XYZ file of C-alpha atoms in Angstrom:
615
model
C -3.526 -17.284 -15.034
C -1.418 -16.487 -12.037
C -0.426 -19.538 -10.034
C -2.206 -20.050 -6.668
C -0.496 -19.496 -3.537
C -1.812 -22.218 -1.235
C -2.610 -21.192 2.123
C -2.339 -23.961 4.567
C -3.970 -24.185 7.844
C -2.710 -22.412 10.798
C -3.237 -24.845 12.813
C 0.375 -26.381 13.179
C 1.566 -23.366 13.821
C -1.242 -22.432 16.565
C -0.242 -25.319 18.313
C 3.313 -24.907 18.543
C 2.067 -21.559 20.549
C 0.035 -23.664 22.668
C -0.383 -25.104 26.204
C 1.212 -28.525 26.597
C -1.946 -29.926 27.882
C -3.328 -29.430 24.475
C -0.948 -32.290 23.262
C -1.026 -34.893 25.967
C -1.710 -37.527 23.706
C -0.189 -40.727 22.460
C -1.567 -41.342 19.095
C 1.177 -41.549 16.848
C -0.997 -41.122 14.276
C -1.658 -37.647 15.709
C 0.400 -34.176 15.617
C 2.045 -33.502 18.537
C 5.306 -31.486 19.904
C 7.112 -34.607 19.786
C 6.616 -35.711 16.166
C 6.227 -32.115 14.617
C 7.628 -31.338 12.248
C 9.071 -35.360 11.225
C 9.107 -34.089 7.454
C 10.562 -31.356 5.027
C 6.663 -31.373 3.612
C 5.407 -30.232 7.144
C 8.642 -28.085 7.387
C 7.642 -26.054 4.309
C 3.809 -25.850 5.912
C 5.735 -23.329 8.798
C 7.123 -21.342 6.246
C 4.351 -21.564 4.037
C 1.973 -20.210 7.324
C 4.310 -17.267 7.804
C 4.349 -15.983 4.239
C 0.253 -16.266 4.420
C -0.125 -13.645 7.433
C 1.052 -11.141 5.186
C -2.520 -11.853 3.523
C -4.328 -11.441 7.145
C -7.453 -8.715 7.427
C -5.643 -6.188 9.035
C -2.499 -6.279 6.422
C -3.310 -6.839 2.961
C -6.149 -9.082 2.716
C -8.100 -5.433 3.703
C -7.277 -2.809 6.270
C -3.798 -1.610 5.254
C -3.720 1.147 2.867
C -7.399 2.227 2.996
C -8.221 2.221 6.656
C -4.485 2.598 7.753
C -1.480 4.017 5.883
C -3.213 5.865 3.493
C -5.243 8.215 6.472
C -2.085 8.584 8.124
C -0.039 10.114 5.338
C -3.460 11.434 3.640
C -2.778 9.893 0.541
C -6.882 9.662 0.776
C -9.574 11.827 2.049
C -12.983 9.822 3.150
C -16.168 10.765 1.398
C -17.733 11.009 4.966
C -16.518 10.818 8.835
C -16.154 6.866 8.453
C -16.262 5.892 12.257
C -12.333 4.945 13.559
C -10.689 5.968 10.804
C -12.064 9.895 10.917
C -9.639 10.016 13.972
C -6.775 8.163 12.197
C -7.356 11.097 9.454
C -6.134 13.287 12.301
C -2.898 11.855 13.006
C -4.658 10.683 16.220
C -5.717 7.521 16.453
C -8.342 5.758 18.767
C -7.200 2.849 21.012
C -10.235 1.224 20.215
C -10.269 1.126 16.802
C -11.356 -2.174 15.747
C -8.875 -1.384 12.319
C -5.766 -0.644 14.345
C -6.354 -3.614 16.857
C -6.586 -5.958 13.673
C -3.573 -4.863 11.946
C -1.649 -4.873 15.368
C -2.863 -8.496 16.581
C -2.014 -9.665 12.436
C 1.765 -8.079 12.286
C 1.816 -9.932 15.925
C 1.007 -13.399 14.548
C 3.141 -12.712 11.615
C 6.275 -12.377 13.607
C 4.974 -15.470 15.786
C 4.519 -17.442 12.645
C 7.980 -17.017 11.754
C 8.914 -17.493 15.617
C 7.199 -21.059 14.702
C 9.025 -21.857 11.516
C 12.445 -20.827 12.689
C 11.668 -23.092 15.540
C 10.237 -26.140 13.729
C 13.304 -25.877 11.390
C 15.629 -26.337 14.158
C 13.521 -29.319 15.278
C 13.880 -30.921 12.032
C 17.696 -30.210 11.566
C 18.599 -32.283 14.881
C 16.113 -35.287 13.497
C 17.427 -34.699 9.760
C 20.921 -33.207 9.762
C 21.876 -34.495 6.200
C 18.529 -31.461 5.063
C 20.423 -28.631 6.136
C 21.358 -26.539 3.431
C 17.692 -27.123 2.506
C 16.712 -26.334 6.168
C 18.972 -22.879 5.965
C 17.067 -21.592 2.770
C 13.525 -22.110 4.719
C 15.701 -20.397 7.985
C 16.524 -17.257 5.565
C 13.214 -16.799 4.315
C 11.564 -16.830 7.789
C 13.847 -14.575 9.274
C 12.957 -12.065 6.507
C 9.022 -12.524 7.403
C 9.646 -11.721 10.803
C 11.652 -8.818 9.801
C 9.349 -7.687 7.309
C 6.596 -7.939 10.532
C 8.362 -5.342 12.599
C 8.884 -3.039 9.599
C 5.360 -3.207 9.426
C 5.385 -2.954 13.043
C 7.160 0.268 13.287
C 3.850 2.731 12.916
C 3.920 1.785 16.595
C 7.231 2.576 17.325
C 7.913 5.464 19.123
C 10.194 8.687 18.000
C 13.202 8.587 20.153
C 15.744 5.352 20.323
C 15.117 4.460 24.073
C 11.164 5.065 23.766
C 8.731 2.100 23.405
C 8.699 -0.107 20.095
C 7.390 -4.040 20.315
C 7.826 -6.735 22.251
C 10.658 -8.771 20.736
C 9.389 -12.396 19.621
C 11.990 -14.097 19.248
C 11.205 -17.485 20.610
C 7.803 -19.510 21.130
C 5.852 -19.303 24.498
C 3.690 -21.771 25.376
C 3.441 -20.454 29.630
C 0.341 -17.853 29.729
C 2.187 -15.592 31.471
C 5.577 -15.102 29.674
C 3.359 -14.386 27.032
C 2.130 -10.845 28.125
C 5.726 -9.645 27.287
C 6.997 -5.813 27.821
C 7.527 -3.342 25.139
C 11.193 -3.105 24.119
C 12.980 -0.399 23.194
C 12.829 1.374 19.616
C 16.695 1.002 19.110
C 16.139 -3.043 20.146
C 13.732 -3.420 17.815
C 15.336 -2.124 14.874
C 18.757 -3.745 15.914
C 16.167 -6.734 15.922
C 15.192 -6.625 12.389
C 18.684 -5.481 11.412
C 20.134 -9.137 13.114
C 17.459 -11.134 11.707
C 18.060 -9.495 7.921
C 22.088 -9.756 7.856
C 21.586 -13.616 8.770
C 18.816 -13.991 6.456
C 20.815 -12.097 3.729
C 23.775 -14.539 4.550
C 21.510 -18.302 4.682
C 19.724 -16.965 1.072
C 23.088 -16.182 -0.704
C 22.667 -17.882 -4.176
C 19.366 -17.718 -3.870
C 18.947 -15.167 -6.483
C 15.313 -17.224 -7.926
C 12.987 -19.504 -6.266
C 12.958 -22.408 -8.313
C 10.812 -24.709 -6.415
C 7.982 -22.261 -6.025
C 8.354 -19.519 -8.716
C 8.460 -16.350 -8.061
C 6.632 -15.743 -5.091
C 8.963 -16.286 -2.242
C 11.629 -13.709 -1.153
C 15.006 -14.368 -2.831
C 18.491 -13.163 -2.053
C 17.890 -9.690 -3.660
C 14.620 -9.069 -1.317
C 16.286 -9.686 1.375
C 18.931 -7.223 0.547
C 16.734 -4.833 -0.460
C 14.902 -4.951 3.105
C 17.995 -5.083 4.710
C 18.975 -1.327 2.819
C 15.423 -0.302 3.488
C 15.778 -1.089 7.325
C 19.527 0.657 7.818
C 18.822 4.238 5.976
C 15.287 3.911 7.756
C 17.706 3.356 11.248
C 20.153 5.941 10.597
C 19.219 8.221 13.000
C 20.084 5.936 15.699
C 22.770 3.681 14.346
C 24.373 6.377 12.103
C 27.688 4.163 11.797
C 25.586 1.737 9.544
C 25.630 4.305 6.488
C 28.832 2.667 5.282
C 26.619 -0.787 5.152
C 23.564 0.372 3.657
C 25.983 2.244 0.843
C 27.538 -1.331 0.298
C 24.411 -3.305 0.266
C 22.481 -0.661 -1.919
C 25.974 -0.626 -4.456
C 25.572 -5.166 -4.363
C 21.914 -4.474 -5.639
C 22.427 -1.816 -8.348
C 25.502 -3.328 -9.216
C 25.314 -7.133 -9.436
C 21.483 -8.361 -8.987
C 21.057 -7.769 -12.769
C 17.985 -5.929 -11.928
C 16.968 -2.435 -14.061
C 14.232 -0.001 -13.935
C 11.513 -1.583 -15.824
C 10.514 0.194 -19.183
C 7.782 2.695 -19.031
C 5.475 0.232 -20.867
C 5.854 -2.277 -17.877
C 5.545 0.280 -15.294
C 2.882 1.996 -16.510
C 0.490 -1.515 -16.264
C 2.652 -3.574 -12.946
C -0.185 -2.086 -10.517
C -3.197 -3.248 -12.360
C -2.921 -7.014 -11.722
C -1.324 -7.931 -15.170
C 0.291 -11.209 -14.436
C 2.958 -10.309 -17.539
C 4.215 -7.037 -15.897
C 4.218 -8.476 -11.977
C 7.582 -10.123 -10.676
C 9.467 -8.133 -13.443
C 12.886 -6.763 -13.861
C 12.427 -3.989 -11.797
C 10.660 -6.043 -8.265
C 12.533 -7.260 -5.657
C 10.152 -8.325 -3.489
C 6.071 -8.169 -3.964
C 3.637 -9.861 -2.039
C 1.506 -11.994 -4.786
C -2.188 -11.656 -4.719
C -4.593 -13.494 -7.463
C -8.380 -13.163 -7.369
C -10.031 -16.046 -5.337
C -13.761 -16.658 -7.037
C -14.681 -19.211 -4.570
C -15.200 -16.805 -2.009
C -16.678 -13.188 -1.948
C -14.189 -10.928 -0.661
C -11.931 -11.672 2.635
C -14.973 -12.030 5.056
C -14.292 -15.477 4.719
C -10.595 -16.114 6.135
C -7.614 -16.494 4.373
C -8.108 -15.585 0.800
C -5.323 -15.146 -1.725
C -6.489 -11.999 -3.201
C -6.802 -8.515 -1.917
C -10.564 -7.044 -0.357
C -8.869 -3.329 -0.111
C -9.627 -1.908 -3.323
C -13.594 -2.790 -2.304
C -12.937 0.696 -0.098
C -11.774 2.756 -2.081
C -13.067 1.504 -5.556
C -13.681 4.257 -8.110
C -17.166 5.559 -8.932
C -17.709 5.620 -12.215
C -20.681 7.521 -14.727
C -23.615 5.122 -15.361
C -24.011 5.361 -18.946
C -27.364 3.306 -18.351
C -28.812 6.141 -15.793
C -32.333 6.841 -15.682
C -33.545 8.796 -18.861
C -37.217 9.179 -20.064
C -39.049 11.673 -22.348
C -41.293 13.706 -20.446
C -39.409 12.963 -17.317
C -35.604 13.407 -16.298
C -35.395 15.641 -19.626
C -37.525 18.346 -18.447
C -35.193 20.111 -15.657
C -31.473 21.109 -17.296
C -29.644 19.958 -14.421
C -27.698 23.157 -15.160
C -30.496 25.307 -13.900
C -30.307 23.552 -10.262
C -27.456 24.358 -7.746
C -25.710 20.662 -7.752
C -26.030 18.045 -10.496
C -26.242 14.499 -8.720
C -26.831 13.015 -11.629
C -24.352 10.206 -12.600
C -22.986 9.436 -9.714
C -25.047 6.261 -9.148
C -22.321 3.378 -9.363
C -19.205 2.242 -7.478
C -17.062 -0.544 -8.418
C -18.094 -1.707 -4.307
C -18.002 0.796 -1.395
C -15.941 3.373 -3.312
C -15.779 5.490 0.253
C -12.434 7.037 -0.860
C -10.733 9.226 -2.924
C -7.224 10.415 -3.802
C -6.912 13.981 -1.266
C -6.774 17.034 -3.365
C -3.638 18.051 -2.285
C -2.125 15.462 -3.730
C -3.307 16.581 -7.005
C -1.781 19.773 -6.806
C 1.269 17.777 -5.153
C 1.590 16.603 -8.562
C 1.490 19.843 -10.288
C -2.061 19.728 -11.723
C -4.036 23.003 -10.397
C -5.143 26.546 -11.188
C -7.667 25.029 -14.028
C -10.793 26.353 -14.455
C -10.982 27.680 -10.749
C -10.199 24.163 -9.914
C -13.802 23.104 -9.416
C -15.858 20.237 -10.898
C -17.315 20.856 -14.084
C -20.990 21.147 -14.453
C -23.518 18.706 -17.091
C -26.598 20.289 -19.058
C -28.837 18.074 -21.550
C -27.118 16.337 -24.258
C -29.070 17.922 -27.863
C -27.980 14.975 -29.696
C -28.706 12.439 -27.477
C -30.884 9.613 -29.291
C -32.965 7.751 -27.079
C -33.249 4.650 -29.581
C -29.177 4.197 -30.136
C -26.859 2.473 -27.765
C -25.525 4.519 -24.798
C -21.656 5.207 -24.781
C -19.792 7.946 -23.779
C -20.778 9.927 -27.381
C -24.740 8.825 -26.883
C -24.955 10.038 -23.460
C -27.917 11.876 -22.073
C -25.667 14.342 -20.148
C -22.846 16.291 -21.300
C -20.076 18.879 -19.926
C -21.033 22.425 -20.374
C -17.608 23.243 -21.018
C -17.122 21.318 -24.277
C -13.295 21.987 -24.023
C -12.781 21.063 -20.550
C -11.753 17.414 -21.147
C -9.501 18.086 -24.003
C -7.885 20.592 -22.042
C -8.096 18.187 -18.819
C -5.717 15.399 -20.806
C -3.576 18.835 -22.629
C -2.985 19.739 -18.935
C -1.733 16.458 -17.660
C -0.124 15.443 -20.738
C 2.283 18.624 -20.301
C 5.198 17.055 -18.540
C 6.954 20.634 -18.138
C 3.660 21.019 -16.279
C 2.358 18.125 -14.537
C 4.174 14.864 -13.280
C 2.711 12.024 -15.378
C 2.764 9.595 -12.824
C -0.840 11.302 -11.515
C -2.175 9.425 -14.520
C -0.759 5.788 -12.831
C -2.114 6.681 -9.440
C -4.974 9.058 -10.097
C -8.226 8.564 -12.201
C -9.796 12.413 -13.234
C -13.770 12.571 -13.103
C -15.489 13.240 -16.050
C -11.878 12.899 -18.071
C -10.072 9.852 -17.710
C -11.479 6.397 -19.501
C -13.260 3.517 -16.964
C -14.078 0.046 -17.655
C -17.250 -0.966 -16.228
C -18.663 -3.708 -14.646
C -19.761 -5.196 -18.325
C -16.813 -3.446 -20.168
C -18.392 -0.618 -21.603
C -15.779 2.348 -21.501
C -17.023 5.181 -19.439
C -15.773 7.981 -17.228
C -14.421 8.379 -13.716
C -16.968 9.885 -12.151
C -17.246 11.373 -7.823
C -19.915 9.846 -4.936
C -22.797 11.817 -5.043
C -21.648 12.020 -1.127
C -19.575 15.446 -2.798
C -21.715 15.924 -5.848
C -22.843 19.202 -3.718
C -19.137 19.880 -3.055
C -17.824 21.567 -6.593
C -14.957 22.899 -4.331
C -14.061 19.237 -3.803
C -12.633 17.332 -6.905
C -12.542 13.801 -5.835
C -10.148 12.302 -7.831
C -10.286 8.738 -8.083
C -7.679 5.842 -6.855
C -6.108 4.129 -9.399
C -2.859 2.740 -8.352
C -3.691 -1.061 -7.187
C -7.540 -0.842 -8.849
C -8.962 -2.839 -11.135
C -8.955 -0.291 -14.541
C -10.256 -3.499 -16.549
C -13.114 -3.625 -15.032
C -14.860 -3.467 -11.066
C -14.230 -4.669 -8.167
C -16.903 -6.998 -7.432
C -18.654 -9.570 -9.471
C -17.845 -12.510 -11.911
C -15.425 -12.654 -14.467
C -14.030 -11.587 -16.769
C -14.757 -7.738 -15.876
C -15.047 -8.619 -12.118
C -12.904 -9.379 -9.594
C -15.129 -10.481 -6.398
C -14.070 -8.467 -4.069
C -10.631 -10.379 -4.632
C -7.914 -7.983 -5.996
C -5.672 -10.092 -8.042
C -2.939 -6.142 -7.805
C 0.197 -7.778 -6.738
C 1.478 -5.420 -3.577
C 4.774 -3.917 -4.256
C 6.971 -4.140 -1.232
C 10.351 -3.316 -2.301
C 11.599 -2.366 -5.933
C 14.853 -1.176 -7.737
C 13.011 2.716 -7.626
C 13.020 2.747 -4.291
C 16.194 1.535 -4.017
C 17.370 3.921 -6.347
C 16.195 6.959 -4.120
C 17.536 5.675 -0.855
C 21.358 5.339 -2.692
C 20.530 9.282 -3.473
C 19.280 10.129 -0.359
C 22.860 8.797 1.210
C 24.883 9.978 -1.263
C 23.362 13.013 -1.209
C 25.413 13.768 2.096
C 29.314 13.061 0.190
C 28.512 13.308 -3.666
C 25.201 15.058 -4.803
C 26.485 14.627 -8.404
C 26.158 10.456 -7.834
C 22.948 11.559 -5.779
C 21.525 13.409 -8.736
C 22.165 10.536 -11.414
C 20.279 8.367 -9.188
C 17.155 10.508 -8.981
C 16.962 11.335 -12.442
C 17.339 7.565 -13.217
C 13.821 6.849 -12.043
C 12.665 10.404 -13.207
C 13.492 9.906 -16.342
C 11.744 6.401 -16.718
C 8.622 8.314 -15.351
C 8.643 10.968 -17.943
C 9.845 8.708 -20.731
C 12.597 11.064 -21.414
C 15.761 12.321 -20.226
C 14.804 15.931 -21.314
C 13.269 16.878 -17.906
C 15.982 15.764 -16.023
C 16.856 17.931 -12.749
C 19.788 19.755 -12.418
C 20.055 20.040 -9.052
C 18.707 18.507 -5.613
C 17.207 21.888 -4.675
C 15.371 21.972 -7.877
C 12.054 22.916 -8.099
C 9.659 20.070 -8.442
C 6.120 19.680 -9.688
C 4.383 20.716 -6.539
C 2.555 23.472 -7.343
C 2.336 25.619 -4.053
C 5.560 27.366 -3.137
C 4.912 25.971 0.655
C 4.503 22.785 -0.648
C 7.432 21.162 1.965
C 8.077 19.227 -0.670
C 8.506 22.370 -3.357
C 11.741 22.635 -3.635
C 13.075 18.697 -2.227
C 14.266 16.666 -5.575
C 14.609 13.912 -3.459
C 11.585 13.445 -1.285
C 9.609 14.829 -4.231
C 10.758 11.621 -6.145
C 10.176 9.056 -3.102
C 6.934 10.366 -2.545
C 5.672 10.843 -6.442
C 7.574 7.043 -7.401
C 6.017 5.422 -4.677
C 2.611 7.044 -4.148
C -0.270 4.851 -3.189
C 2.326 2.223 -2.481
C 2.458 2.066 1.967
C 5.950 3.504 1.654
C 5.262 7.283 2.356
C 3.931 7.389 5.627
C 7.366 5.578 7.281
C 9.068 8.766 5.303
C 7.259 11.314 7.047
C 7.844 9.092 9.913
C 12.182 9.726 9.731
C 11.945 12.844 7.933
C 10.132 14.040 11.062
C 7.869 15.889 8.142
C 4.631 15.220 9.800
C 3.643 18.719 11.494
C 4.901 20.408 7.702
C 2.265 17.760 6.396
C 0.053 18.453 8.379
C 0.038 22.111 7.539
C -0.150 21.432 4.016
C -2.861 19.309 3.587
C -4.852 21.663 6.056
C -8.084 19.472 6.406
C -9.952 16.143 5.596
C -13.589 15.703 5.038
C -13.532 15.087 8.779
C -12.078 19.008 9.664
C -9.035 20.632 10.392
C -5.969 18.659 11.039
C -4.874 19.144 14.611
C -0.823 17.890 14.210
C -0.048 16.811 18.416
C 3.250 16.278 18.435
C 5.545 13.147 18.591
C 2.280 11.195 19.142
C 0.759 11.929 16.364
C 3.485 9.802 13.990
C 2.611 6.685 16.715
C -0.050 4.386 16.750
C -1.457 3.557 19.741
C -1.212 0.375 21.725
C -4.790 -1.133 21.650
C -7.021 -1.429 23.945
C -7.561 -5.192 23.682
C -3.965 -5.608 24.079
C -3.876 -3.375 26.867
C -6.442 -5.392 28.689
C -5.049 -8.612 28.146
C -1.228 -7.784 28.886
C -0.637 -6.051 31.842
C 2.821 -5.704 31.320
C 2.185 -3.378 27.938
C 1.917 0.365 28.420
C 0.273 2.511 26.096
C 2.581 4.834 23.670
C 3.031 8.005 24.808
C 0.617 11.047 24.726
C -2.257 8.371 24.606
């Protein structure tokens, strides 16, 4: 089993935030600014508090990918118009969105966690000078948390360099007032990150493991990898860093000792398989493990993951309702829809891949690319145990599955990383909720749509089992999908993506490095950045773009895209590709539709924070 990641109480750090009233008190025995920290133990509570924010509701406990990142790059479509997040699905978000203002308020206490630590540390070091190279690894590992909070941060950033990002927290307030701070530049911000990563990079130097904690705290190599991320994301206003993001991407692919990881590892390091997380290929993930003491993150801090609950797959109830003289008197093929199996979720299942992205990935044009219909299984026998070959129901195309898996298996044809990320109604194998092997299946919410195909989520999903419930098929609510934050692939991408500019041959090696792992073969290798790629319509912005192709395929599903079409200023060609949600026609506005708006709440409370612009 994976190890637990302790979450300590917040408290400490709360305090240090505090007003000084709080600790007017002369207990000894008690914590106070004066004796806090007096010990490495409580040191590593500071830095243990600022690597559990990255678990808080509105990051990756449960909001970030289904009700955030995901809408904004359409990754997903929404069954229905979900309140909030119908308007996030429009590249216009609402200042009141109760989604938005918890992600913002969590990526705020994540950088003032760090703030804390960084602080506390120094405390300690005057009190305990003889700790220090101890004191500088805990230093380099907070920095990168509070870096890693702005680079969440950034969906509020502003286009241009001298527009609005975040306030800067870079020290602890305890006065009311200096805490409603101003909005600092974008260009400060990222120069902000940038300062706090190079030092970082230089106090964890050595560090290339975690030894005292395994694996699950950010080592030399993830701070490196951060540190490229941040520069090539920066370029466009500190263009003179290309020369440092080409020498800190060459360090990693040269002398980390990382490598892709083989297809048999990649294929199963999204699915919560202890033995393929932290692997050859990861330098940095965010560990999760399933918490069965508590249902879900409704209950604080849990060490496991609530936001596959949203979008968990629905799945065909092999156990549906099915009586002589009753449900097998109407062929459901004589009736205009066929809500039949769709009767089971692995929890809210109120999401599902968009089907552009399907055709993004090169599988389209088959059968008129609608949803198959069922009519009465003949063979069905009512006294033998139900499976997918004793089923009540079956496709009245009898080839359409066979030619479903021909189709995606067809790598000339279709990019075989829709079969990590995707799960095909009515085609691709499920585990249910008592591990029975079934069928993806769609909501009956679009059972009536047969010009919707509903694809399933499968990247960062439970395919073992469900969502909710007890082991060993369940996961309660408490994803145990390690999130990927950096890895060598995207590395990879970003080294072609600069090279691209001086040498497209090194540029092309690099691309066809991770393309290659994908396919399992070097055979489909492109020839060419310009080549035509698996997207399947010719205005596909994406069509003819080896290397944005590759970021967005590689790292689908994964938070990453959405801070591409961010830089790649790709958002209005987005918009025109993916035409619509569920909600209606998307409307692209302009610069302000890549921004997030400044919440309301915040707005309230602060009246030194304006609002982004075109809000």
């Amino acid at each position: 089993m994976k190890k637990y990641i302790f979450v300590f109480t917040l408290i400490v750090a709360f305090g240090l935030t505090s007003c000084k009233d709080f600790f007017d008190i002369h207990n000894p025995q008690t914590l106070s600014q004066d004796n806090f920290p007096s010990t490495m133990e409580q040191v590593d509570q500071l830095v243990t508090a600022a690597y559990a924010q990255n678990h808080g509701f509105g990051l990756y406990a449960f909001y970030w990918f289904p009700m955030g990142m995901w809408l904004y790059d359409h990754t997903t479509d929404l069954y229905g118009s979900y309140d909030e997040r119908a308007f996030s699905q429009d590249n216009y978000s609402t200042p009141e969105s109760r989604y938005l203002t918890t992600s913002y308020t969590d990526i705020c206490k994540w950088a003032n966690l760090s703030t804390s630590a960084l602080e506390g540390i120094e405390k300690y070091r005057k009190m305990s000078p003889s700790d220090s190279t101890a004191l500088n690894y805990r230093r380099g590992q907070c920095l990168f948390n509070r870096a890693l909070a702005y680079w969440h941060g950034q969906i509020f950033f502003e286009m241009d360099s001298a527009a609005m990002g975040l306030p800067i927290i870079k020290e602890v307030l305890s006065d009311a007032e200096k805490l409603k701070r101003s909005r600092a530049s974008v260009a400060e911000c990222w120069q902000f990150m940038i300062t706090d990563l190079e030092e970082a990079c230089s106090l964890l130097k050595g560090h290339t493991q975690d030894l005292e904690n395994g694996e699950y705290r950010v080592t030399y190599w993830g701070a490196m990898g951060l540190l490229a991320k941040v520069y090539m994301q920066s370029l466009y206003i500190f263009p003179d860093n290309a020369t440092k993001a080409q020498a800190v991407m060459e360090e990693i692919i040269n002398k980390s000792g990382k490598e892709l990881a083989p297809f048999n590892v990649y294929q199963d390091m999204f699915y919560g398989n202890e033995a393929n997380e932290h692997n050859c290929e990861s330098l940095y993930e965010i560990t999760m493990t399933t918490d069965y003491t508590q249902d879900g993150p409704w209950a604080g801090y849990t060490t496991g993951s609530g936001m596959p609950v949203v979008y968990a797959p629905w799945f065909v109830d092999l156990k549906i309702k099915f009586r002589k003289g009753r449900e097998d008197q109407v062929d459901p093929i004589t009736l205009p829809d066929d809500v039949i199996t769709s009767t089971k979720s692995s929890q809210w299942g109120n999401n599902f891949v968009h089907d552009k992205n399907i055709a993004r990935f090169g599988f389209w044009g088959f059968h008129g690319d609608t949803v198959p219909r069922w009519t009465f299984n003949k063979n069905f026998d009512y006294n033998g145990k139900r499976s997918r070959d004793n089923f009540p129901y079956q496709l009245v195309d009898a080839t359409y599955r066979e030619e479903a898996l021909a189709l995606k298996n067809d790598k000339s044809k279709v990019d075989p990383r829709i079969m990590i990320c995707t799960g095909q109604p009515y085609v691709d194998a499920y585990i249910n909720a008592i591990g029975d092997t079934t069928w993806y299946d769609r909501s009956s919410e679009v059972n009536n749509r047969h010009d919707i195909l509903a694809w399933q989520h499968r990247k960062y999903t439970n395919i073992r089992g469900v969502e909710m419930g007890p082991a060993p098929y369940g996961k309660n609510e408490s994803s145990d999908c390690n999130i990927h934050v950096i890895r060598l692939a995207d590395i990879y991408l970003l080294y072609a993506e600069l090279m691209a500019k001086t040498n497209s041959d090194i540029a092309l090696t690099y691309v066809n490095k991770v393309h290659a792992r994908a396919y399992g073969s070097d055979s489909y290798n492109y020839s060419s950045l310009n080549d035509r790629t698996k997207a399947y319509f010719d205005n596909d912005p994406l069509a003819n773009d080896v290397i944005k192709y590759e970021r967005w395929a590689e790292l689908f599903a994964e938070g990453q895209w959405w801070f591409d079409v961010r830089r790649y200023r790709l958002g209005n060609a987005e918009a025109d590709y993916y035409k619509e949600t569920r909600h209606g026609k998307i409307t692209w506005k302009g610069d302000c539709s890549y921004v997030q708006p400044i919440p309301q709440l915040e707005l309230e409370r602060n009246g030194n924070m304006k609002q982004s612009i075109g809000y």
